[in-house]
Short mmCIF file of C-alpha atoms and ligand atoms in Angstrom, two decimals:
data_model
loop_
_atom_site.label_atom_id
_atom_site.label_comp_id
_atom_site.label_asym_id
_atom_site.label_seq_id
_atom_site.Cartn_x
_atom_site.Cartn_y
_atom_site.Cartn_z
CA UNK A 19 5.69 26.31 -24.98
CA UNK A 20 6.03 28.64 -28.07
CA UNK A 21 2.53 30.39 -27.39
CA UNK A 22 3.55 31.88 -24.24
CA UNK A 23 5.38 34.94 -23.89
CA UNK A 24 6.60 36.70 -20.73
CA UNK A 25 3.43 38.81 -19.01
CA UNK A 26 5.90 41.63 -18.33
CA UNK A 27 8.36 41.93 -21.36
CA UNK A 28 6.81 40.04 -24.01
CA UNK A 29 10.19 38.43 -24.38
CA UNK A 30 9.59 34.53 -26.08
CA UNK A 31 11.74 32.75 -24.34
CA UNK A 32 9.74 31.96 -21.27
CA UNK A 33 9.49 29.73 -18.10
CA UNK A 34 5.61 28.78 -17.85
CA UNK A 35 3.87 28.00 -14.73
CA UNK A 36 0.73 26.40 -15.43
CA UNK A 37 -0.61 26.45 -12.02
CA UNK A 38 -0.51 30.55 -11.89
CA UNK A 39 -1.43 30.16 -15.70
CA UNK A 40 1.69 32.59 -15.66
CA UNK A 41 4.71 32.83 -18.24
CA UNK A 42 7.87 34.77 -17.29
CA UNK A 43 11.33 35.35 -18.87
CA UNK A 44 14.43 34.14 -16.88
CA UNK A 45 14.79 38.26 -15.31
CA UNK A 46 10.97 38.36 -14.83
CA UNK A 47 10.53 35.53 -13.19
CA UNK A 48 13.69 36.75 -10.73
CA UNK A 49 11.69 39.57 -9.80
CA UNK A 50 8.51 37.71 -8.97
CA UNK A 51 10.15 35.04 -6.74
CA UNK A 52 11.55 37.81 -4.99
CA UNK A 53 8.36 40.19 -4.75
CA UNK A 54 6.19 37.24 -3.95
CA UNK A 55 8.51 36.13 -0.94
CA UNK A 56 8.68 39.34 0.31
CA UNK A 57 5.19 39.67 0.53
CA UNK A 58 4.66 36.33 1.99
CA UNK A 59 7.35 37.93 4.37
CA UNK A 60 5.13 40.99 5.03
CA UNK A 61 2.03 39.50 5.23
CA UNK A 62 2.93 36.84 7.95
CA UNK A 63 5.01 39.48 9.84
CA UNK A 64 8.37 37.21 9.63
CA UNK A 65 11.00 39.46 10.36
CA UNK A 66 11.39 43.52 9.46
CA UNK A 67 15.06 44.82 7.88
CA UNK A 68 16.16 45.29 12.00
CA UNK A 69 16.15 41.33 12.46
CA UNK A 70 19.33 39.39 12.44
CA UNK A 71 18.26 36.37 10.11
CA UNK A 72 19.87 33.41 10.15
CA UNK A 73 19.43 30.77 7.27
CA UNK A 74 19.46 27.07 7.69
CA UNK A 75 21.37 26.33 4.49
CA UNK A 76 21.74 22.97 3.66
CA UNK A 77 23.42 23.17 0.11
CA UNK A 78 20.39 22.32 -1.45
CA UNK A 79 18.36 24.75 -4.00
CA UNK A 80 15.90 25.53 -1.25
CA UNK A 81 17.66 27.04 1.26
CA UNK A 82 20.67 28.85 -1.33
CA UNK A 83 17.85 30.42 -2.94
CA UNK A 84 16.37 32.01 0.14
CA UNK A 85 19.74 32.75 1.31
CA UNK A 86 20.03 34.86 -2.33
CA UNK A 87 16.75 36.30 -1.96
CA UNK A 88 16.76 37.56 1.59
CA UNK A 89 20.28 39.42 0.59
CA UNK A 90 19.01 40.90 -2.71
CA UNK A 91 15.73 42.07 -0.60
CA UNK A 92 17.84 43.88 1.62
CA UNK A 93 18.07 41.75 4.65
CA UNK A 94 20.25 41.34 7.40
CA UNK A 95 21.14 37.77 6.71
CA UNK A 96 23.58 34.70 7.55
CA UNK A 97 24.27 31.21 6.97
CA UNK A 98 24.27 28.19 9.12
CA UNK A 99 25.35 25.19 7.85
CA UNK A 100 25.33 21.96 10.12
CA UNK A 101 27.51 19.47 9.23
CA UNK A 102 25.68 15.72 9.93
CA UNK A 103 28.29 13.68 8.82
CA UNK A 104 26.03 11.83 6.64
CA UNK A 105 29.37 10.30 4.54
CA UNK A 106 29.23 6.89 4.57
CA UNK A 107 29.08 5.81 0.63
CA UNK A 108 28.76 9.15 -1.17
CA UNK A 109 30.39 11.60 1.16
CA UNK A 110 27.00 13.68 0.83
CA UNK A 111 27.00 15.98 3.63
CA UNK A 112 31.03 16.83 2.73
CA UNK A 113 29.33 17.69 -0.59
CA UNK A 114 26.73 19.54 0.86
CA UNK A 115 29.40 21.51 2.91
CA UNK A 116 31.05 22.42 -0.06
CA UNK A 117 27.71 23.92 -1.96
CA UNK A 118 27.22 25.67 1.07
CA UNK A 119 30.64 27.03 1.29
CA UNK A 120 31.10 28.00 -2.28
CA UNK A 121 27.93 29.84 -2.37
CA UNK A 122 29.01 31.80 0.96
CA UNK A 123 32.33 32.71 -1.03
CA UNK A 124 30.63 34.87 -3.35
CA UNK A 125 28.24 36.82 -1.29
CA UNK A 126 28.37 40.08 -0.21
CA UNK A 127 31.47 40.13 2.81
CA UNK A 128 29.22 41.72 5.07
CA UNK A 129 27.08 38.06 4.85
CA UNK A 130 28.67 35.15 6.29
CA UNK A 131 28.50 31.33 7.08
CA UNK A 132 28.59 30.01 10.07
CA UNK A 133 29.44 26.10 10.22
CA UNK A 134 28.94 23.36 12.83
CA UNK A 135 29.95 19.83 12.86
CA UNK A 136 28.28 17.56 15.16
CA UNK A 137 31.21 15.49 14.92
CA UNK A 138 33.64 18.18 16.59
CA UNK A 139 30.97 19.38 19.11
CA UNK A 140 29.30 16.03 20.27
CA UNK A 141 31.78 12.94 19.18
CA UNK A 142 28.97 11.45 17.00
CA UNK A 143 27.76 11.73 13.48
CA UNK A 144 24.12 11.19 12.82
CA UNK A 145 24.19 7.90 12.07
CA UNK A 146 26.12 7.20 15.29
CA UNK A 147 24.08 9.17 17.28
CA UNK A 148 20.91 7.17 15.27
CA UNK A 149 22.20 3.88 16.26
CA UNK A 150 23.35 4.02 19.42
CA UNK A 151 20.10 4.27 20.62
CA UNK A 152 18.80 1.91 23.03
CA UNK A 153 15.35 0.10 22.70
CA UNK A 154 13.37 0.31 19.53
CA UNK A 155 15.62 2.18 17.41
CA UNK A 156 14.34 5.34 16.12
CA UNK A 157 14.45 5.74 12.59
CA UNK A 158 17.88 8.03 11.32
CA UNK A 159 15.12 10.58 9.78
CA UNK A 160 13.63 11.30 13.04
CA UNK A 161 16.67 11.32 14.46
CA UNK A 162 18.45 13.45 12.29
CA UNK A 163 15.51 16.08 12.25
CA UNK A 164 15.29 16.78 16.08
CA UNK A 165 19.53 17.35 15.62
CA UNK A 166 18.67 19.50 13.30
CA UNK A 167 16.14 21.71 15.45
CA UNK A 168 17.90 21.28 18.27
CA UNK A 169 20.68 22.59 17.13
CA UNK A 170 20.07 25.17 14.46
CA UNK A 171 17.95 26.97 17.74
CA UNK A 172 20.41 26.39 19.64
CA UNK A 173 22.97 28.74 16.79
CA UNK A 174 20.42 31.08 16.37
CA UNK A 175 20.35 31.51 20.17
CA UNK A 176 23.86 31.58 21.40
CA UNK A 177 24.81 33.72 18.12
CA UNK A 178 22.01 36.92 18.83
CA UNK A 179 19.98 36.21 15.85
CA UNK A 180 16.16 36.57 16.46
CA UNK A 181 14.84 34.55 13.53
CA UNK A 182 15.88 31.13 12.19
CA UNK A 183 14.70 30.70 8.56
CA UNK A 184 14.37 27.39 6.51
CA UNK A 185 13.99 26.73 2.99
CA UNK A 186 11.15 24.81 3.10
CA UNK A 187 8.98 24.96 -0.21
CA UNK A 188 5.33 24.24 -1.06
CA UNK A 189 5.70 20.45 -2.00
CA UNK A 190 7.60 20.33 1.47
CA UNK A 191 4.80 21.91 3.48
CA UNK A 192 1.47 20.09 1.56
CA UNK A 193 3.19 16.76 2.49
CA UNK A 194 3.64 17.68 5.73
CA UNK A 195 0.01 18.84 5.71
CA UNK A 196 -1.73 16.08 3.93
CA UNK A 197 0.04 13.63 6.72
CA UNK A 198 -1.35 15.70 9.49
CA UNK A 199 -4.97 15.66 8.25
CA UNK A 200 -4.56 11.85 7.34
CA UNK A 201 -3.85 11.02 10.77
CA UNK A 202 -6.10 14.56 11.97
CA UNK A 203 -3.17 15.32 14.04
CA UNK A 204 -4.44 18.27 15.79
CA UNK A 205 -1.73 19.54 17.86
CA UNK A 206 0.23 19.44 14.93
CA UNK A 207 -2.24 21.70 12.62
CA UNK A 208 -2.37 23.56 14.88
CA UNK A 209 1.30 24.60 14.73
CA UNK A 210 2.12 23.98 11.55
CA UNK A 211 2.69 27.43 10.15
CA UNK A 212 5.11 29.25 8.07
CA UNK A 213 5.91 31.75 10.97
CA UNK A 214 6.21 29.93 14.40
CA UNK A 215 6.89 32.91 17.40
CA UNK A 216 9.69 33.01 19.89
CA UNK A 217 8.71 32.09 23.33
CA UNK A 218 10.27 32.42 26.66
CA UNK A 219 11.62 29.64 26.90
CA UNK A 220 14.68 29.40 24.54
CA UNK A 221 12.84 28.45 21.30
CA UNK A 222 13.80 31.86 18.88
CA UNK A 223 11.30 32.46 16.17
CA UNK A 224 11.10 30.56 13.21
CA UNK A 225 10.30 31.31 9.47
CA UNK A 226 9.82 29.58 6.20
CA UNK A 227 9.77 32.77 3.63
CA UNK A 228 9.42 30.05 0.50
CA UNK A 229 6.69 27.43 1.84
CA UNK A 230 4.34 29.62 -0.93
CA UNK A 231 6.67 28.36 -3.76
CA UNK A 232 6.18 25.12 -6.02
CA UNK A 233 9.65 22.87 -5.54
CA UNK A 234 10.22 23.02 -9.55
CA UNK A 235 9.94 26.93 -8.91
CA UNK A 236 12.77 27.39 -6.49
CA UNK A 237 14.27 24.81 -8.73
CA UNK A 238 14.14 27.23 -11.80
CA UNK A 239 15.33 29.87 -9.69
CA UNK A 240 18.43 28.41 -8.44
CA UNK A 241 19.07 27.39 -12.08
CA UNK A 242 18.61 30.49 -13.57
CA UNK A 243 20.47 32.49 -11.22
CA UNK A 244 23.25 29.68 -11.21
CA UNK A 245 23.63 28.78 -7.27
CA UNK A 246 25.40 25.04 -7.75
CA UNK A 247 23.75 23.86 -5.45
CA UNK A 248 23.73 19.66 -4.38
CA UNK A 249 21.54 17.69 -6.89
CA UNK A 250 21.48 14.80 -4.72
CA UNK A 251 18.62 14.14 -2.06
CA UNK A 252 19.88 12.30 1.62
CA UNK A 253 20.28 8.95 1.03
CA UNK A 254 18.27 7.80 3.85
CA UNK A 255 15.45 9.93 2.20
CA UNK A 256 14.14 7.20 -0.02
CA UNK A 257 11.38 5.67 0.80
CA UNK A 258 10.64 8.24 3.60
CA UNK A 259 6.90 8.71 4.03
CA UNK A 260 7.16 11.95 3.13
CA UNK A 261 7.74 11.29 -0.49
CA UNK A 262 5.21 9.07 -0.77
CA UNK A 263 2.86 12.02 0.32
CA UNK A 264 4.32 14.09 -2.45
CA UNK A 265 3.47 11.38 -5.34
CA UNK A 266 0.11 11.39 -3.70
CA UNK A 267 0.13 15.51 -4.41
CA UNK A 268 1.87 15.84 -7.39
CA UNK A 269 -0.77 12.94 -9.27
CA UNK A 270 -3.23 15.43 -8.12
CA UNK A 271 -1.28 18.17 -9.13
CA UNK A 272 -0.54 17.01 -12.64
CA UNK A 273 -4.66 16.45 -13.31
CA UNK A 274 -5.65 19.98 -11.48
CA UNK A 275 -2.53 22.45 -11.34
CA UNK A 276 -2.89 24.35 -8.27
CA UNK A 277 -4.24 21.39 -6.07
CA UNK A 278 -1.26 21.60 -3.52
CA UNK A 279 -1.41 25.83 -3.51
CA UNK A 280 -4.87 25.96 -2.91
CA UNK A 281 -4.56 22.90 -0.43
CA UNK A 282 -1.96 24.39 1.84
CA UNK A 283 -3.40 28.43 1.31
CA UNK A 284 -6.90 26.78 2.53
CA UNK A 285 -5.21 25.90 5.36
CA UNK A 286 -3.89 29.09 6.03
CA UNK A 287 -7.23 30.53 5.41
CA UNK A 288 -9.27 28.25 7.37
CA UNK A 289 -6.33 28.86 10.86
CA UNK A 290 -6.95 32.45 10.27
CA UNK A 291 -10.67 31.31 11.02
CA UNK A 292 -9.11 29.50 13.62
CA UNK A 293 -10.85 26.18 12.99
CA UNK A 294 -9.31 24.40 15.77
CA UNK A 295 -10.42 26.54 18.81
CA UNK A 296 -9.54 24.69 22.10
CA UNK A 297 -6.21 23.32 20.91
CA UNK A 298 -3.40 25.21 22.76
CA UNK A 299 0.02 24.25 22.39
CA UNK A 300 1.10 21.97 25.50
CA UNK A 301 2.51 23.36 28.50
CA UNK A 302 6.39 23.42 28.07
CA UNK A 303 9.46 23.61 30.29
CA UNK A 304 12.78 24.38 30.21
CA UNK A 305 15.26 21.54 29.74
CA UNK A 306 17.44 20.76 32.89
CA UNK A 307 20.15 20.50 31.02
CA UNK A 308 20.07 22.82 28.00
CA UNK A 309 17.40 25.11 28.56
CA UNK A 310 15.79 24.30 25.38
CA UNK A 311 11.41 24.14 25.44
CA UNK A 312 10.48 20.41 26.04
CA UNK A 313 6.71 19.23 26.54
CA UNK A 314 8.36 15.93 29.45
CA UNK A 315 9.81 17.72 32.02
CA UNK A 316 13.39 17.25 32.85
CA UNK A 317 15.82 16.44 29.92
CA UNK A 318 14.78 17.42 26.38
CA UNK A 319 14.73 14.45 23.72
CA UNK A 320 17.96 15.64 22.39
CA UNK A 321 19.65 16.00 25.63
CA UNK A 322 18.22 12.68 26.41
CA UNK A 323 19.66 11.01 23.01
CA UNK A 324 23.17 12.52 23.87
P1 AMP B 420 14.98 19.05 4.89
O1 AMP B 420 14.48 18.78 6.26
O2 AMP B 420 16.24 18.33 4.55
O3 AMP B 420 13.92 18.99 3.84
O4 AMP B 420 15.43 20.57 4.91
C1 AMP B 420 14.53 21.60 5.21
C2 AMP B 420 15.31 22.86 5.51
O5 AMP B 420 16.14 22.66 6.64
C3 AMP B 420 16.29 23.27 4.42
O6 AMP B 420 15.66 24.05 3.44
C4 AMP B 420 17.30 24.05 5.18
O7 AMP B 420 16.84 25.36 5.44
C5 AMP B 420 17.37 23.31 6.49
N1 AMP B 420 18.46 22.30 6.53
C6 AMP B 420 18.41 21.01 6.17
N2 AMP B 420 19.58 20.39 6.36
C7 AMP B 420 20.43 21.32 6.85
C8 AMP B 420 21.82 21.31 7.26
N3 AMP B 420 22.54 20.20 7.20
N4 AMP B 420 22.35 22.46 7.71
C9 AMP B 420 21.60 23.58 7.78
N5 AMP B 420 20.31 23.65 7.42
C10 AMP B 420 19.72 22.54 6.96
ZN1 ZN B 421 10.21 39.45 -19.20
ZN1 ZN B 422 18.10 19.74 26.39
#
């Protein structure tokens, strides 16, 4: 990597980023994680400096880096960590608690982290909740995601913030993708976006301020601004289809850098053109029990898995 030197200092000691055919110092490249995601902000209207943000932060480089970056930007923002009581074998989600926590310890005081524990609120873990369920039984991933929603809306709701952010990056967001157009899931193109509006019906708005950012980047800039943040994936994560949608993506990636950025920008692109005309999201009601958006009528599928 000797040849490269950083575009905006000269400096030789550089972090290179063959798919932007771009070469940055540790400081430079700071500065353009943060510019870029506060265009990408800007440009899909996320939130302005009035909105309370709240931050799904999950301990993980992702989400500690946005957390970082939306402070340094200026932002109004807070944490929410959910506790999933994933612990069984290598206490992971304790660990993740404790990234989380640590982190929120050295933040600005007017920033804080909120934390909530399934176990305290409901009586289950995820895993309980995952196999108590009657009939075929629902994988723990799906089960564990629509938690997850369920609840991190339901935060943002009760605590007055009007945008949840995730930490979703680009790898996160082309797998997502790619399995969509595999199966040409329509109502799910359709909604896949990396700003999803409130609606009237209890669902606040929802942003993803780094889905424009290669994993290994949000990587690098965790590392260099030293966030110790948890190395270790879920272990029910292996073997998920998702990751076998990213090797798919990252082979590509490796023979043509910039396959997944142009593959998911494309996309954004072509909705802009709105290529699926017709498709409108389904018509939703209120849940009976929590008020939350569902597309069945009476009792939303968390409600219904409680
Ligand atoms: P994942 O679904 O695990 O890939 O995580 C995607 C995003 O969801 C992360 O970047 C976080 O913003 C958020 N997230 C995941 N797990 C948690 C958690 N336990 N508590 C709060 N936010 C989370
Ligand atoms: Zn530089
Ligand atoms: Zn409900």
């Amino acid at each position: 990597m000797g040849v490269h030197r950083c575009r905006r200092c000269e400096a030789d000691s550089v972090i290179y980023m063959r798919q932007h055919r771009l070469a940055l110092c540790d400081i430079h490249f700071m500065e353009w994680v943060e510019e870029m995601t506060l265009g990408f902000i800007r440009k899909h209207r996320m939130f302005e400096p009035e909105d309370r943000v709240l931050v799904a932060v999950s301990g993980g480089k992702d989400s500690l880096s946005l957390w970082r970056i939306l402070l340094k930007l200026g932002y109004q923002a807070d944490g929410l960590y959910v506790d999933l009581g994933i612990d069984e074998g290598g206490s992971y989600s304790k660990r993740s608690g404790e990234h989380a926590k640590k982190f929120a310890g050295e933040i600005p005081p007017e920033a804080k982290l909120h934390v909530l524990d399934l176990a305290d609120i409901y009586g289950k873990t995820v895993p309980e909740m995952a196999s108590r369920r009657k009939g075929g039984r629902r994988k723990l991933c799906s089960v564990c995601g629509l938690v997850k929603r369920h609840e991190m809306n339901r935060a943002a709701r009760e605590l007055g913030y009007t945008v949840l952010a995730t930490g979703h990056n680009l790898d996160d967001e082309a797998a997502v993708l790619f399995g969509n157009v595999l199966r040409w899931e329509a109502e799910y193109l359709v909604r896949q976006s990396p700003v999803l509006p409130a609606d009237d019906i209890g669902l606040v708005k929802r942003a993803k301020p780094l889905a424009r950012f290669y994993e290994r980047e949000t990587a690098a800039y965790a590392i260099v601004g030293n966030i110790d943040y948890i190395l270790d994936e879920c272990p029910f994560s292996t073997g998920a289809t998702s990751l076998r949608l990213k090797e798919v993506l990252n082979s590509m990636e490796n023979s043509s850098p910039g396959t997944k950025l142009s593959f998911y920008f494309s996309f954004l692109r072509a909705k802009e053109n709105n290529i699926f005309p017709g498709y409108d999201r389904p018509e939703l009601s209120p849940c009976e029990k929590c008020g939350q958006a569902t597309g069945a009528g009476g009792l939303c599928a968390f409600c219904r898995l409680i």
